[in-house]
Amino acid sequence: MDREQASSQWAVRLENVHKVYGAASTTTTALDGVSVGFAPGSFTAVMGPSGSGKSTFLHCAAGLDRPTSGKVLLGGRDLAELDETQLTKLRREQVGFVFQAFNLMPALTVEQNVMLPLKLAGRKPDRHRIREVIERVGLGERIRHRPSQLSGGQQQRVAIARALAVRPTVLFADEPTGALDTTTAAEVLTLLRESVATDGQTIVMVTHDPVAASYADTVVFLADGRFVDQLHTPTPDAVAERMTRLVSRARDSRRDVSLREAV
Ligand code: ADP
Ligand code: MG
């Protein structure tokens, strides 16, 4: 396979990624040899018990953090080969990020918030495209509003518009519906789903909610820094059942450790 084919097969790919925090006696292995690829136009949910490495995984995959070892290829580029300036540029041009806490700029209007990443990337925002993206998320009437004048769900839709405006290679989301009520969460998830169906957007979303995960094509399960399971065309019930199994397995292995330590 030539280089071009290799780069187009995955929107983002991780190869044997380890991430170790701390030094000497106090190290935590957050990622323990993760190898996974996400195809262009796929929508994947990442689930796992608390502390299993979900956020660390997302940050490494998005170039927000560097792995201790292993490779991350985003849009075919090996992130380890980029210096900080190049990495910042790549993040601005190819990565969209949606956080649980929205992270909008309070002093800026909806339109200005959505334009900000493009401006930071030194691109001249296409007003027509910005307008179109804002209308797509249903906020055409709110273009001059500031975040404080919007509900939580509306603010998250601004954050999604901001992420989509750059046409990122991958949109990463860390618990995007974690701060929203059920109805509003469903609106936000439908919006993400539509961007996959309409634009072939690639999405990787961390969530602890089986209903949110069921909007994805595939759910992958992390435990102790490793991918241990996956589920295609997930239903909320199937996801919940796998999660219960995973959490009780994690509890059992912790009990084994404490038993070993006791003898
Ligand atoms: P999750 O998002 O699944 O809850 P995280 O990726 O946040 O898991 O954390 C995975 C593990 O790494 C946990 O044991 C956590 O305590 C540890 N960890 C995360 N970030 C740091 C950090 N900056 N320094 C030290 N340990 C960290
Ligand atoms: Mg987390």
Coordinates of C-alpha atoms and ligand atoms in Angstrom, one line a residue:
M1 CA 0.0 0.0 0.0
D2 CA 1.5 3.4 -0.9
R3 CA 1.7 6.3 1.4
E4 CA -1.4 8.0 0.1
Q5 CA -3.6 5.0 0.5
A6 CA -2.2 4.4 3.9
S7 CA -3.1 7.9 5.0
S8 CA -6.6 7.8 3.5
Q9 CA -7.7 4.6 5.1
W10 CA -8.0 6.1 8.6
A11 CA -9.0 9.5 9.7
V12 CA -7.1 8.9 12.9
R13 CA -5.1 5.9 13.9
L14 CA -3.2 5.0 17.1
E15 CA -0.5 2.3 17.2
N16 CA 0.6 0.8 20.5
V17 CA 0.1 4.0 22.4
H18 CA 1.2 4.1 26.0
K19 CA 0.6 7.1 28.3
V20 CA 2.2 7.1 31.7
Y21 CA 1.7 9.9 34.2
G22 CA 4.0 10.8 37.0
A23 CA 7.5 9.6 37.8
A24 CA 9.4 7.0 39.8
S25 CA 7.2 5.4 42.5
T26 CA 4.0 7.3 41.7
T27 CA 3.4 6.4 38.0
T28 CA -0.1 5.8 36.6
T29 CA -0.4 3.9 33.3
A30 CA -3.4 5.6 31.7
L31 CA -3.0 4.0 28.3
D32 CA -1.5 0.6 28.1
G33 CA -0.8 -0.2 24.5
V34 CA -3.8 1.1 22.5
S35 CA -4.0 0.3 18.8
V36 CA -7.2 1.4 17.1
G37 CA -8.2 3.2 13.8
F38 CA -11.2 5.3 13.0
A39 CA -12.4 5.2 9.3
P40 CA -13.5 8.5 7.6
G41 CA -17.2 9.0 8.1
S42 CA -17.4 6.7 11.1
F43 CA -19.1 7.6 14.4
T44 CA -17.6 5.8 17.4
A45 CA -18.5 6.1 21.1
V46 CA -15.8 5.3 23.7
M47 CA -17.0 3.9 27.0
G48 CA -15.3 2.6 30.1
P49 CA -15.3 2.8 33.8
S50 CA -14.2 6.0 35.5
G51 CA -10.4 6.2 35.4
S52 CA -10.1 3.7 32.5
G53 CA -8.3 6.2 30.3
K54 CA -11.0 7.7 28.1
S55 CA -10.0 11.3 28.4
T56 CA -6.4 10.5 28.1
F57 CA -7.1 8.5 25.0
L58 CA -9.1 11.4 23.4
H59 CA -6.4 14.0 24.3
C60 CA -3.7 11.8 22.7
A61 CA -5.7 11.1 19.6
A62 CA -6.5 14.8 19.2
G63 CA -2.9 16.0 19.6
L64 CA -3.8 17.8 22.8
D65 CA -1.4 15.6 24.7
R66 CA 1.6 13.5 23.6
P67 CA 1.8 9.8 24.3
T68 CA 4.7 8.4 26.3
S69 CA 5.3 5.9 23.4
G70 CA 3.6 4.7 20.3
K71 CA 2.2 6.5 17.3
V72 CA -0.7 8.7 16.5
L73 CA -1.5 9.4 12.8
L74 CA -4.1 12.1 12.1
G75 CA -5.1 12.6 8.5
G76 CA -2.0 10.5 7.7
R77 CA 0.5 12.7 9.6
D78 CA 2.6 11.2 12.3
L79 CA 2.1 13.7 15.2
A80 CA 5.4 12.8 16.8
E81 CA 7.1 14.3 13.7
L82 CA 5.6 17.7 14.4
D83 CA 7.1 20.4 16.6
E84 CA 4.8 22.4 18.9
T85 CA 4.1 25.1 16.2
Q86 CA 3.2 22.5 13.6
L87 CA 1.1 20.5 16.1
T88 CA -0.9 23.7 17.0
K89 CA -1.5 24.4 13.3
L90 CA -2.6 20.8 12.7
R91 CA -5.0 21.0 15.7
R92 CA -6.5 24.2 14.4
E93 CA -6.9 22.9 10.9
Q94 CA -7.9 19.3 11.4
V95 CA -9.3 18.8 14.8
G96 CA -12.7 19.8 16.3
F97 CA -13.2 19.4 20.0
V98 CA -16.4 19.5 22.0
F99 CA -16.2 19.5 25.7
Q100 CA -18.8 18.8 28.4
A101 CA -18.5 22.4 29.7
F102 CA -19.0 24.0 26.2
N103 CA -15.9 26.3 26.6
L104 CA -17.3 29.2 24.7
M105 CA -15.9 32.7 24.9
P106 CA -18.4 34.7 27.0
A107 CA -17.6 38.1 25.5
L108 CA -18.1 36.9 21.9
T109 CA -21.4 36.5 20.0
V110 CA -22.5 33.1 18.6
E111 CA -21.1 34.1 15.2
Q112 CA -17.8 35.3 16.6
N113 CA -17.4 32.1 18.6
V114 CA -18.0 30.0 15.6
M115 CA -15.5 32.0 13.5
L116 CA -12.8 32.0 16.2
P117 CA -10.9 28.8 15.3
L118 CA -10.8 29.8 11.6
K119 CA -9.4 33.2 12.6
L120 CA -6.8 31.6 14.9
A121 CA -5.8 29.3 12.0
G122 CA -5.2 32.4 9.9
R123 CA -8.1 31.5 7.5
K124 CA -10.5 34.1 6.2
P125 CA -13.9 32.9 7.5
D126 CA -16.4 32.4 4.8
R127 CA -19.4 34.3 6.2
H128 CA -21.9 32.3 4.1
R129 CA -20.5 29.0 5.4
I130 CA -20.5 30.3 9.0
R131 CA -24.1 31.4 8.6
E132 CA -25.0 28.0 7.1
V133 CA -23.3 26.1 10.0
I134 CA -25.1 28.2 12.6
E135 CA -28.4 27.6 10.8
R136 CA -27.8 23.9 10.7
V137 CA -27.5 23.8 14.5
G138 CA -30.8 25.7 14.7
L139 CA -29.4 29.0 16.0
G140 CA -30.0 31.2 12.9
E141 CA -32.0 33.6 15.0
R142 CA -29.4 33.8 17.7
I143 CA -26.4 34.8 15.7
R144 CA -25.7 38.0 17.7
H145 CA -26.5 36.5 21.1
R146 CA -23.8 35.9 23.7
P147 CA -23.4 32.5 25.4
S148 CA -25.0 33.8 28.7
Q149 CA -28.2 34.5 26.8
L150 CA -28.5 30.9 25.6
S151 CA -29.6 27.7 27.3
G152 CA -27.1 24.9 27.9
G153 CA -28.3 22.9 24.9
Q154 CA -28.0 26.0 22.7
Q155 CA -24.5 26.7 24.0
Q156 CA -23.4 23.1 23.2
R157 CA -24.9 23.5 19.7
V158 CA -22.7 26.6 19.3
A159 CA -19.7 24.6 20.3
I160 CA -20.6 21.9 17.7
A161 CA -21.0 24.6 15.0
R162 CA -17.6 26.0 16.0
A163 CA -16.1 22.5 15.7
L164 CA -17.8 21.8 12.4
A165 CA -16.9 25.2 10.8
V166 CA -13.3 24.2 10.2
R167 CA -14.4 21.0 8.5
P168 CA -12.1 18.9 10.8
T169 CA -10.7 15.6 9.8
V170 CA -12.0 14.3 13.2
L171 CA -14.5 15.8 15.6
F172 CA -13.6 14.7 19.2
A173 CA -16.2 15.0 21.9
D174 CA -15.6 14.3 25.6
E175 CA -19.0 13.8 27.4
P176 CA -20.7 16.3 25.1
T177 CA -24.1 15.7 26.7
G178 CA -22.9 15.3 30.3
A179 CA -24.3 18.6 31.4
L180 CA -27.6 18.4 29.4
D181 CA -31.1 17.1 30.2
T182 CA -32.4 14.1 28.2
T183 CA -34.3 16.0 25.6
T184 CA -31.6 18.5 24.9
A185 CA -29.0 15.8 24.8
A186 CA -31.0 14.0 22.2
E187 CA -31.0 17.2 20.0
V188 CA -27.3 17.5 20.3
L189 CA -26.7 13.8 19.5
T190 CA -29.0 14.0 16.5
L191 CA -27.0 16.9 15.3
L192 CA -23.8 14.9 15.5
R193 CA -25.4 12.0 13.8
E194 CA -26.5 14.3 10.9
S195 CA -23.1 15.6 10.4
V196 CA -21.9 12.0 9.9
A197 CA -24.8 11.3 7.5
T198 CA -24.6 14.5 5.5
D199 CA -20.9 15.5 5.5
G200 CA -19.3 12.2 6.2
Q201 CA -17.9 13.8 9.4
T202 CA -15.7 11.4 11.5
I203 CA -16.6 11.5 15.2
V204 CA -15.0 10.0 18.2
M205 CA -17.2 10.6 21.3
V206 CA -16.5 9.7 24.9
T207 CA -19.6 9.1 27.0
H208 CA -20.8 7.2 30.0
D209 CA -24.4 7.2 28.8
P210 CA -25.6 4.1 26.9
V211 CA -28.3 6.1 25.2
A212 CA -25.8 8.6 23.9
A213 CA -23.5 5.7 22.8
S214 CA -26.4 4.2 20.8
Y215 CA -26.2 7.1 18.4
A216 CA -22.8 5.9 17.2
D217 CA -22.1 3.1 14.6
T218 CA -19.7 1.4 17.0
V219 CA -19.0 1.5 20.7
V220 CA -15.5 0.6 21.9
F221 CA -14.9 -0.2 25.5
L222 CA -11.8 0.8 27.5
A223 CA -10.7 -0.9 30.7
D224 CA -7.4 -0.2 32.5
G225 CA -6.0 1.7 29.5
R226 CA -6.8 -1.0 26.9
F227 CA -9.6 -1.6 24.4
V228 CA -11.2 -4.8 25.6
D229 CA -14.5 -5.0 23.6
Q230 CA -16.6 -3.5 20.9
L231 CA -20.2 -3.4 19.8
H232 CA -21.5 -2.6 16.3
T233 CA -24.9 -0.9 15.7
P234 CA -25.4 -0.7 19.5
T235 CA -28.7 -0.5 21.3
P236 CA -28.8 1.3 24.7
D237 CA -29.7 -2.1 26.4
A238 CA -26.8 -3.9 24.8
V239 CA -24.4 -1.1 25.7
A240 CA -25.6 -1.0 29.3
E241 CA -25.2 -4.8 29.6
R242 CA -21.6 -4.7 28.4
M243 CA -20.8 -1.8 30.7
T244 CA -22.2 -3.6 33.7
R245 CA -20.1 -6.6 32.9
L246 CA -17.0 -4.4 32.5
V247 CA -17.5 -2.6 35.7
S248 CA -18.0 -5.8 37.7
R249 CA -14.9 -7.3 36.1
A250 CA -12.9 -4.2 37.1
R251 CA -14.3 -4.6 40.6
D252 CA -13.3 -8.3 40.8
S253 CA -9.8 -7.6 39.6
R254 CA -9.4 -4.9 42.2
R255 CA -10.6 -7.3 44.9
D256 CA -8.1 -9.9 43.6
V257 CA -5.3 -7.3 44.0
S258 CA -6.4 -6.4 47.6
L259 CA -6.6 -10.1 48.5
R260 CA -3.1 -10.7 47.2
E261 CA -1.9 -7.7 49.1
A262 CA -3.6 -9.0 52.3
V263 CA -1.7 -12.3 52.2
Ligands
ADP1 P1 -11.4 8.6 32.4 O1 -11.5 9.7 31.5 O2 -11.7 7.3 31.8 O3 -12.1 8.7 33.7 P2 -8.6 9.5 32.6 O4 -8.0 9.4 31.2 O5 -9.0 10.8 33.0 O6 -9.8 8.4 32.7 O7 -7.5 8.9 33.6 C1 -6.9 7.6 33.5 C2 -6.0 7.4 34.6 O8 -4.9 8.4 34.5 C3 -6.6 7.6 36.0 O9 -6.0 6.7 36.9 C4 -6.2 9.1 36.3 O10 -6.1 9.2 37.7 C5 -4.9 9.2 35.7 N1 -4.6 10.6 35.2 C6 -5.3 11.3 34.3 N2 -4.7 12.5 34.1 C7 -3.6 12.5 34.9 C8 -2.6 13.5 35.2 N3 -2.6 14.7 34.6 N4 -1.7 13.2 36.1 C9 -1.7 12.1 36.8 N5 -2.6 11.1 36.6 C10 -3.5 11.3 35.7
MG2 MG -12.7 11.5 31.6

